[in-house]
XYZ file of C-alpha atoms in Angstrom:
394
model
C 33.203 -9.987 -20.872
C 30.891 -7.648 -19.617
C 30.492 -6.201 -16.140
C 27.723 -8.548 -15.410
C 30.241 -11.408 -16.103
C 31.931 -10.353 -13.037
C 29.723 -11.419 -10.580
C 28.242 -14.725 -10.431
C 23.865 -15.358 -10.949
C 21.847 -15.173 -8.284
C 21.339 -18.777 -8.101
C 24.789 -19.427 -8.163
C 25.324 -17.338 -4.818
C 22.428 -19.247 -3.234
C 24.256 -22.874 -3.675
C 27.339 -21.396 -2.588
C 25.906 -20.505 0.576
C 23.532 -23.375 1.136
C 26.596 -25.921 0.388
C 28.896 -24.049 2.612
C 25.815 -24.474 5.362
C 25.861 -28.296 5.034
C 29.703 -28.670 4.857
C 29.584 -26.496 7.966
C 26.872 -28.622 9.555
C 28.334 -31.987 8.650
C 31.698 -31.381 10.253
C 29.855 -30.107 13.127
C 27.740 -33.323 13.891
C 31.349 -35.626 12.695
C 32.965 -33.786 15.307
C 29.736 -34.117 18.022
C 29.682 -37.905 17.055
C 33.562 -38.454 17.465
C 33.617 -36.503 20.821
C 31.101 -37.933 22.892
C 29.829 -36.030 26.002
C 31.553 -37.069 29.474
C 29.808 -39.232 31.370
C 29.021 -37.877 34.944
C 31.269 -39.182 37.642
C 29.874 -42.011 39.267
C 28.747 -42.378 42.935
C 30.757 -44.506 45.150
C 29.371 -46.687 48.212
C 31.952 -48.084 50.330
C 30.720 -51.178 52.624
C 31.991 -52.020 56.341
C 33.219 -55.219 54.782
C 35.073 -53.179 52.211
C 33.290 -54.418 49.119
C 32.535 -50.882 46.566
C 30.199 -50.228 44.418
C 29.375 -47.807 41.876
C 26.349 -46.253 40.656
C 23.910 -43.235 42.036
C 22.571 -42.371 44.770
C 18.278 -42.310 43.799
C 17.342 -41.212 47.440
C 17.587 -41.894 51.391
C 14.914 -42.425 53.767
C 15.582 -43.101 57.499
C 18.772 -45.229 57.941
C 18.339 -46.623 54.618
C 19.598 -45.528 51.108
C 18.306 -46.088 47.737
C 21.041 -47.059 45.472
C 21.546 -47.794 41.500
C 23.892 -49.588 39.633
C 24.480 -51.237 36.577
C 25.570 -54.222 38.222
C 23.076 -54.625 40.901
C 20.326 -52.738 39.507
C 18.020 -50.556 42.233
C 18.808 -51.730 45.884
C 17.860 -50.711 49.353
C 21.082 -50.339 51.475
C 20.925 -50.264 55.229
C 23.620 -47.068 56.526
C 24.904 -49.418 59.006
C 26.601 -51.432 56.331
C 27.735 -48.652 54.994
C 31.163 -47.082 55.638
C 31.798 -44.459 53.369
C 29.643 -42.739 50.508
C 30.737 -40.861 48.230
C 28.206 -38.816 45.609
C 28.583 -35.857 42.495
C 25.394 -34.342 42.857
C 23.978 -32.734 45.333
C 20.837 -33.319 47.795
C 18.300 -32.045 49.968
C 18.707 -33.058 54.069
C 15.718 -33.610 55.707
C 16.163 -33.867 59.577
C 13.521 -35.894 61.702
C 14.645 -33.093 64.692
C 13.399 -30.404 62.046
C 10.500 -31.856 60.802
C 8.837 -29.396 57.713
C 6.017 -27.700 58.640
C 5.222 -25.681 55.582
C 6.118 -24.841 51.822
C 8.325 -21.766 52.894
C 10.667 -23.777 55.768
C 11.132 -26.646 52.633
C 12.509 -24.092 50.518
C 14.910 -22.360 53.014
C 16.610 -25.494 53.105
C 19.672 -25.309 49.694
C 20.307 -28.364 48.276
C 24.455 -29.273 48.666
C 27.273 -32.104 47.841
C 27.216 -34.673 50.975
C 28.935 -37.554 52.089
C 28.815 -40.145 54.535
C 31.093 -41.223 56.455
C 31.368 -44.047 59.918
C 27.831 -42.704 61.177
C 27.156 -39.479 60.462
C 26.180 -37.519 56.811
C 27.824 -34.862 56.363
C 26.590 -31.471 54.338
C 28.393 -29.249 52.308
C 26.977 -25.896 52.562
C 28.592 -22.863 51.407
C 28.454 -20.926 54.855
C 29.496 -23.894 56.908
C 29.129 -27.531 56.907
C 26.916 -29.152 58.769
C 26.593 -32.768 60.157
C 23.751 -35.279 60.453
C 23.730 -38.296 62.575
C 22.175 -41.374 61.076
C 19.253 -41.476 63.493
C 17.987 -37.758 62.403
C 18.006 -38.636 58.714
C 14.739 -38.081 57.481
C 15.542 -37.951 53.920
C 17.891 -37.494 51.199
C 16.501 -35.935 48.262
C 18.204 -35.191 44.688
C 18.184 -31.260 44.165
C 16.353 -31.024 40.934
C 13.646 -33.430 42.602
C 13.622 -31.147 45.965
C 13.370 -27.619 43.759
C 10.627 -28.958 41.252
C 8.824 -30.032 44.485
C 9.332 -27.062 46.888
C 9.311 -24.275 44.041
C 7.117 -25.563 41.058
C 3.828 -24.854 40.202
C 1.842 -28.107 38.834
C -1.455 -28.398 36.797
C -5.033 -29.894 37.846
C -4.440 -32.295 35.541
C -0.840 -33.223 37.456
C 0.064 -35.739 40.076
C -3.244 -38.038 39.185
C -2.870 -42.339 39.780
C -4.734 -44.730 40.586
C -6.519 -47.124 39.039
C -9.095 -49.012 36.520
C -10.866 -52.414 36.846
C -12.673 -55.040 35.629
C -14.567 -58.482 35.133
C -16.842 -60.801 33.695
C -18.823 -63.235 34.350
C -20.964 -65.016 31.288
C -23.245 -68.005 31.688
C -24.918 -69.825 28.591
C -26.811 -73.038 29.215
C -30.477 -73.392 30.007
C -30.467 -70.359 31.834
C -28.224 -67.751 30.439
C -26.762 -64.414 31.637
C -23.809 -62.403 32.642
C -22.752 -60.635 35.222
C -20.329 -57.331 34.563
C -18.348 -54.772 36.711
C -15.774 -52.003 35.841
C -14.781 -48.972 37.851
C -12.209 -46.392 38.552
C -10.715 -44.387 41.090
C -8.078 -41.929 41.064
C -6.514 -39.372 43.265
C -4.495 -36.458 43.236
C -2.181 -35.568 46.290
C -0.071 -32.296 46.196
C 2.415 -32.608 46.928
C 3.314 -35.717 45.349
C 5.945 -36.497 47.586
C 5.813 -37.831 51.222
C 8.768 -35.253 52.856
C 6.518 -32.515 52.533
C 3.082 -31.288 54.370
C -0.035 -31.536 52.758
C -1.355 -29.527 50.816
C -4.630 -30.701 49.068
C -6.223 -34.005 47.835
C -8.985 -34.832 45.363
C -10.238 -37.838 44.914
C -12.933 -39.828 42.203
C -14.153 -43.177 42.674
C -17.022 -44.997 40.360
C -18.171 -48.575 40.624
C -20.842 -50.459 38.409
C -21.584 -54.200 39.556
C -24.572 -55.246 37.101
C -26.224 -58.766 36.170
C -28.604 -60.482 33.793
C -30.170 -63.274 34.437
C -33.125 -65.346 32.206
C -34.265 -68.575 33.592
C -37.221 -70.098 30.758
C -39.997 -72.206 31.943
C -39.200 -75.994 32.034
C -40.818 -77.986 30.682
C -42.689 -74.508 28.780
C -46.240 -74.167 28.699
C -48.901 -73.866 26.419
C -49.270 -71.152 25.602
C -45.599 -70.160 26.343
C -44.527 -68.757 29.568
C -42.256 -65.629 29.451
C -39.106 -66.584 31.051
C -38.030 -65.648 34.219
C -35.199 -62.211 34.185
C -33.872 -61.152 36.861
C -31.700 -57.697 37.011
C -28.561 -56.689 39.537
C -27.348 -53.156 39.511
C -25.049 -51.689 42.167
C -23.801 -48.575 41.584
C -21.548 -45.849 43.195
C -19.741 -42.675 42.778
C -18.267 -39.969 44.960
C -16.465 -37.526 44.591
C -13.834 -35.529 47.529
C -12.010 -32.355 48.133
C -9.595 -31.691 50.855
C -7.403 -28.793 51.647
C -5.227 -29.001 54.814
C -4.634 -26.018 57.216
C -2.258 -27.949 58.785
C -0.519 -31.316 58.437
C -3.427 -32.939 60.025
C -6.366 -30.726 60.106
C -8.146 -30.400 56.550
C -11.366 -28.853 55.283
C -13.677 -31.175 52.641
C -16.606 -30.865 50.288
C -17.899 -34.136 48.837
C -20.806 -35.529 46.699
C -21.883 -38.991 46.771
C -23.987 -41.034 44.290
C -25.915 -44.780 45.216
C -28.489 -46.599 43.131
C -29.119 -50.162 44.130
C -31.816 -52.751 42.452
C -31.436 -54.730 45.352
C -32.679 -52.621 48.096
C -35.043 -50.707 45.531
C -33.168 -47.420 45.692
C -33.239 -45.644 42.212
C -31.053 -43.153 43.431
C -29.250 -41.788 46.023
C -27.731 -38.031 46.211
C -25.405 -36.549 48.790
C -23.698 -32.936 48.927
C -22.123 -31.699 52.383
C -18.637 -30.372 53.335
C -16.729 -30.859 56.678
C -13.220 -31.611 58.665
C -11.395 -34.533 58.572
C -8.525 -35.456 60.470
C -4.990 -37.578 59.888
C -3.764 -39.313 62.688
C -1.525 -41.874 60.550
C 0.380 -40.916 57.669
C 3.602 -41.533 56.538
C 5.385 -43.677 53.408
C 3.205 -47.702 54.190
C -0.071 -46.489 55.799
C -2.404 -43.352 56.169
C -5.986 -43.473 58.008
C -8.611 -40.571 57.595
C -11.278 -39.950 60.038
C -13.780 -37.109 58.922
C -17.315 -35.504 59.427
C -19.248 -33.644 57.324
C -22.865 -31.782 57.678
C -25.307 -32.399 54.610
C -28.282 -32.810 51.910
C -29.206 -36.204 51.351
C -32.461 -37.272 48.748
C -33.669 -40.433 48.274
C -35.269 -41.701 45.316
C -36.841 -45.007 45.621
C -38.700 -47.729 43.420
C -41.536 -46.913 45.664
C -42.245 -43.312 45.438
C -44.053 -42.756 48.535
C -40.432 -43.450 49.974
C -38.749 -40.619 48.624
C -37.162 -38.693 51.526
C -34.839 -35.327 51.704
C -32.880 -35.272 54.488
C -30.103 -33.594 56.817
C -27.626 -35.544 58.393
C -23.839 -36.130 58.200
C -21.932 -38.647 57.239
C -19.214 -40.141 59.972
C -16.571 -42.290 57.908
C -13.084 -43.600 57.899
C -10.378 -44.608 55.348
C -7.089 -46.586 55.735
C -4.769 -47.270 53.072
C -1.687 -49.597 53.827
C 0.964 -50.679 51.675
C 1.849 -54.530 52.487
C 4.855 -56.512 51.789
C 5.716 -58.210 48.107
C 3.650 -54.558 47.144
C 0.659 -56.128 48.337
C -1.904 -53.007 49.222
C -4.948 -53.159 51.596
C -7.435 -50.446 51.230
C -10.522 -49.936 53.533
C -13.700 -47.797 54.344
C -16.652 -47.417 56.670
C -19.147 -44.915 57.045
C -22.361 -44.000 58.678
C -24.927 -41.666 57.966
C -27.618 -40.556 60.150
C -30.519 -38.455 59.444
C -31.568 -35.569 61.532
C -34.768 -34.873 60.294
C -35.712 -38.081 60.177
C -34.083 -40.327 62.991
C -34.774 -43.611 61.346
C -33.635 -43.229 57.848
C -29.975 -44.175 58.137
C -27.587 -45.978 56.205
C -24.123 -47.511 56.698
C -21.389 -48.864 54.383
C -17.692 -50.644 55.037
C -15.608 -51.790 52.207
C -12.416 -53.416 51.802
C -10.012 -54.370 48.979
C -7.015 -56.265 48.733
C -4.515 -55.951 45.894
C -2.063 -58.599 44.323
C 0.363 -57.391 42.217
C 0.813 -59.386 38.898
C 3.097 -58.266 36.460
C 4.303 -54.683 36.199
C 0.806 -52.434 36.521
C -1.417 -55.238 36.319
C -2.959 -56.606 39.495
C -5.637 -58.510 41.045
C -8.525 -57.168 43.698
C -10.296 -58.694 45.565
C -13.414 -56.660 46.787
C -15.707 -56.946 49.769
C -19.059 -53.992 50.262
C -21.871 -54.423 52.742
C -24.378 -51.357 51.841
C -27.272 -51.411 54.604
C -30.390 -48.990 54.169
C -32.356 -49.032 57.154
C -35.726 -48.073 55.230
C -35.668 -49.503 51.609
C -38.556 -49.822 49.492
C -41.196 -52.392 50.771
C -40.601 -55.733 49.913
C -37.002 -55.288 49.928
C -33.712 -56.815 52.153
C -31.892 -53.781 54.445
C -28.816 -55.600 53.701
C -26.955 -55.492 50.344
C -23.963 -57.402 49.856
C -21.128 -58.497 47.242
C -17.636 -59.830 46.632
C -15.872 -59.353 42.965
C -12.382 -60.556 41.974
C -11.357 -58.454 38.968
C -8.608 -57.454 37.194
C -6.717 -54.269 37.619
C -4.567 -52.262 36.071
C -2.324 -48.874 37.648
C -2.777 -45.097 35.799
C 0.470 -42.743 36.645
């Protein structure tokens, strides 16, 4: 035997090492499968009648909690029906008598283990336990959600919510034509939770209704008379950015674009800024009042009517969550012009959204647009009613 025969060839070494690694990995995987990770301990609700329910505490708001269990699913439980509540995780507890007015104030609250017994919630802070009466409970939030919302930073693409809608009417007979409607409404409110004061809000809306009806001459003449063609097009788009400098007051910048064949309006452009006030804002409803100073340009089918205006938009928007997951949205504005007093306009719109299946819904929208200075021969008023399918984006 030569001295070279004392050592295995390089290929043999590699195979040996790889075999050892594979055997080690296989043994580790087998051990992991044989010993599954222990499940976290379940939370327990003890009702006033003695019944018990195990599961997970999701969150709480006011005098009720949302509890999820395998047996009952996700349910809302009034605290006056609860004798005891024992949970395994940590939660941040917000009080009605100590409202959160800034993010810095929110960050000073540390999530801790909690327990509920006979009408009082105990927060087991390391320094000293805190007892919170049920009447003073505002929110109960799990530690992960609370930490993310108070300390995390979200990119511009995060936090958007809204819906797209569309509908169509097609006619094929002696007269033939179609009416199409499509739109999108998006909003990004930061933070995304109601228990923290608003920081900023960005919104974008776009809606188009287009119709075309062709009516042939009956009976046809000789030589043939061309068919009468009627087109309608109502377009609206707007964008707005709100920056809150207090829980209820905010500064805003906005732009809007409108086109309406029915009023002889080729394009109306608005660019402005102002202030807003939210007198109502909670988990179920929000009311915003706004006033701006703006530049407005109107281009008509009759060019002699074109104008440049300096004016204002005074508006209000209202959103309300109704029972059965219905949603009501309402908007109205008045747009006066300072340099030409007669060139004012106004708009009002209302939408009722009815859930159908999961994210799919049916929306009913009534809109009225008033333009005091339309092109000659056109009506000042333009109204439409649209029923469309809606799909929620989130």
